[in-house]
Amino acid sequence: MSTHYTATAKLLHWLMAALIFGLLALGFYMTDLPFSPQKLQLYSWHKWAGVTVFLLLIFRLLWRLKNPPPPLPESMPKATQWVAHAWHFALYALMAAIPLSGWLMSSAKGFQTVYFGVLPIPDLIEKNKELGQLLGEVHETLAWLFVLLILGHTAAALKHHFIDKDDILIRMSPDHRKHSGEQ
Ligand code: HEM
């Protein structure tokens, strides 16, 4: 079994991490702005980036099926390995649930998403003000949960690197082979 991630898996990991970081920051920033054309523009960018994350997620999951990730180190207790797998599953679930709730919210609020201003994405539900508000709360709550899971994920990666001194972080880094001495 392979001991490292494919270049595609690494690229998807870091590209999506950057997009998600931007989406969270923009999301929390834009909602507090007073109504203006600039606010509407930021909402559009947020939606386009969110749809992009969702499309990349589909590709990433298909890629992962064909190219399973390397196993966790034998030195990790079984219970810790189980927590790591459950944590990763939750991260993937939120990468799907947050864009989906955003899409449904936009439909319910009556603002259709037009990808990059050219490709209209069908509204799955009818306009409904109360439902739109509820979905907005769901979107926000899931985003906060995501922040917590990402912080835990990052803390675990740093612990592996600096305390356990294993190769968990290195094998996801772009120049993994140089670090590990592999050819
Ligand atoms: C991984 C993807 C996404 C992340 C991490 C994310 C994150 C966020 C965050 C943190 C907020 C601020 C919530 C608040 O404080 O009220 C927000 C708001 C919003 N998001 Fe997203 N979002 C994502 C995808 C999407 C998508 C795909 C759409 C629509 C197609 C969307 C539509 C919206 C809208 C319309 C708001 C403003 C809600 C309001 O004004 O009440 N989001 N998002």
Short mmCIF file of N, CA and C in Angstrom, two decimals, residues 12-24 45-61 91-100 115-116 146:
data_model
loop_
_atom_site.label_atom_id
_atom_site.label_comp_id
_atom_site.label_asym_id
_atom_site.label_seq_id
_atom_site.Cartn_x
_atom_site.Cartn_y
_atom_site.Cartn_z
N LEU A 12 -5.64 19.04 -4.27
CA LEU A 12 -7.04 19.26 -3.89
C LEU A 12 -7.14 19.67 -2.42
N HIS A 13 -6.33 19.02 -1.57
CA HIS A 13 -6.38 19.34 -0.14
C HIS A 13 -6.05 20.81 0.10
N TRP A 14 -4.94 21.29 -0.48
CA TRP A 14 -4.49 22.66 -0.18
C TRP A 14 -5.31 23.71 -0.92
N LEU A 15 -5.75 23.38 -2.14
CA LEU A 15 -6.59 24.31 -2.89
C LEU A 15 -7.93 24.51 -2.18
N MET A 16 -8.53 23.39 -1.74
CA MET A 16 -9.82 23.50 -1.05
C MET A 16 -9.66 24.16 0.31
N ALA A 17 -8.54 23.89 0.99
CA ALA A 17 -8.31 24.53 2.30
C ALA A 17 -8.26 26.06 2.11
N ALA A 18 -7.56 26.52 1.06
CA ALA A 18 -7.45 27.97 0.83
C ALA A 18 -8.83 28.55 0.50
N LEU A 19 -9.58 27.86 -0.37
CA LEU A 19 -10.91 28.36 -0.75
C LEU A 19 -11.84 28.41 0.46
N ILE A 20 -11.78 27.37 1.28
CA ILE A 20 -12.68 27.30 2.44
C ILE A 20 -12.32 28.38 3.46
N PHE A 21 -11.02 28.59 3.66
CA PHE A 21 -10.59 29.65 4.57
C PHE A 21 -11.17 30.99 4.09
N GLY A 22 -11.04 31.25 2.78
CA GLY A 22 -11.56 32.50 2.21
C GLY A 22 -13.08 32.59 2.34
N LEU A 23 -13.77 31.45 2.10
CA LEU A 23 -15.24 31.44 2.19
C LEU A 23 -15.73 31.74 3.60
N LEU A 24 -15.04 31.17 4.59
CA LEU A 24 -15.45 31.42 5.98
C LEU A 24 -15.24 32.89 6.33
N TRP A 45 -19.50 36.49 -5.19
CA TRP A 45 -18.20 35.80 -5.13
C TRP A 45 -18.25 34.64 -4.15
N HIS A 46 -18.92 34.89 -3.01
CA HIS A 46 -19.03 33.83 -1.99
C HIS A 46 -19.76 32.62 -2.58
N LYS A 47 -20.85 32.89 -3.29
CA LYS A 47 -21.63 31.78 -3.84
C LYS A 47 -20.83 31.02 -4.91
N TRP A 48 -20.12 31.76 -5.78
CA TRP A 48 -19.34 31.09 -6.84
C TRP A 48 -18.24 30.23 -6.22
N ALA A 49 -17.56 30.78 -5.21
CA ALA A 49 -16.48 30.01 -4.57
C ALA A 49 -17.06 28.78 -3.88
N GLY A 50 -18.26 28.95 -3.27
CA GLY A 50 -18.91 27.83 -2.56
C GLY A 50 -19.30 26.72 -3.53
N VAL A 51 -19.84 27.09 -4.68
CA VAL A 51 -20.20 26.08 -5.68
C VAL A 51 -18.93 25.38 -6.19
N THR A 52 -17.85 26.16 -6.34
CA THR A 52 -16.58 25.57 -6.79
C THR A 52 -16.08 24.53 -5.78
N VAL A 53 -16.19 24.86 -4.48
CA VAL A 53 -15.77 23.90 -3.45
C VAL A 53 -16.60 22.62 -3.57
N PHE A 54 -17.89 22.78 -3.82
CA PHE A 54 -18.76 21.60 -3.92
C PHE A 54 -18.36 20.72 -5.11
N LEU A 55 -18.07 21.38 -6.26
CA LEU A 55 -17.66 20.61 -7.45
C LEU A 55 -16.31 19.92 -7.21
N LEU A 56 -15.39 20.64 -6.57
CA LEU A 56 -14.08 20.04 -6.27
C LEU A 56 -14.24 18.87 -5.30
N LEU A 57 -15.21 19.00 -4.38
CA LEU A 57 -15.44 17.92 -3.41
C LEU A 57 -15.87 16.63 -4.13
N ILE A 58 -16.77 16.78 -5.12
CA ILE A 58 -17.23 15.59 -5.85
C ILE A 58 -16.03 14.91 -6.52
N PHE A 59 -15.19 15.75 -7.18
CA PHE A 59 -14.02 15.21 -7.86
C PHE A 59 -13.08 14.55 -6.84
N ARG A 60 -12.91 15.21 -5.69
CA ARG A 60 -11.99 14.70 -4.65
C ARG A 60 -12.44 13.35 -4.11
N LEU A 61 -13.76 13.21 -3.89
CA LEU A 61 -14.26 11.95 -3.34
C LEU A 61 -14.10 10.82 -4.36
N LEU A 91 -15.50 16.21 8.42
CA LEU A 91 -15.03 17.33 7.59
C LEU A 91 -15.62 17.21 6.18
N TYR A 92 -15.59 16.00 5.61
CA TYR A 92 -16.16 15.81 4.27
C TYR A 92 -17.67 16.10 4.28
N ALA A 93 -18.36 15.62 5.34
CA ALA A 93 -19.81 15.82 5.41
C ALA A 93 -20.13 17.32 5.42
N LEU A 94 -19.33 18.10 6.15
CA LEU A 94 -19.59 19.54 6.19
C LEU A 94 -19.23 20.23 4.89
N MET A 95 -18.19 19.71 4.20
CA MET A 95 -17.83 20.29 2.89
C MET A 95 -18.98 20.13 1.91
N ALA A 96 -19.84 19.13 2.14
CA ALA A 96 -21.02 18.96 1.29
C ALA A 96 -22.22 19.73 1.85
N ALA A 97 -22.45 19.59 3.17
CA ALA A 97 -23.67 20.15 3.76
C ALA A 97 -23.69 21.68 3.74
N ILE A 98 -22.52 22.32 3.89
CA ILE A 98 -22.53 23.80 3.94
C ILE A 98 -22.88 24.40 2.56
N PRO A 99 -22.21 23.97 1.48
CA PRO A 99 -22.64 24.51 0.18
C PRO A 99 -24.10 24.18 -0.15
N LEU A 100 -24.54 22.94 0.20
CA LEU A 100 -25.93 22.58 -0.10
C LEU A 100 -26.92 23.48 0.66
N TYR A 115 -23.81 30.81 -11.60
CA TYR A 115 -22.38 30.51 -11.45
C TYR A 115 -21.54 31.40 -12.37
N PHE A 116 -20.65 32.16 -11.77
CA PHE A 116 -19.80 33.14 -12.47
C PHE A 116 -20.61 34.09 -13.37
N PHE A 146 -17.80 23.83 11.51
CA PHE A 146 -16.67 23.58 10.59
C PHE A 146 -15.40 24.24 11.13
#
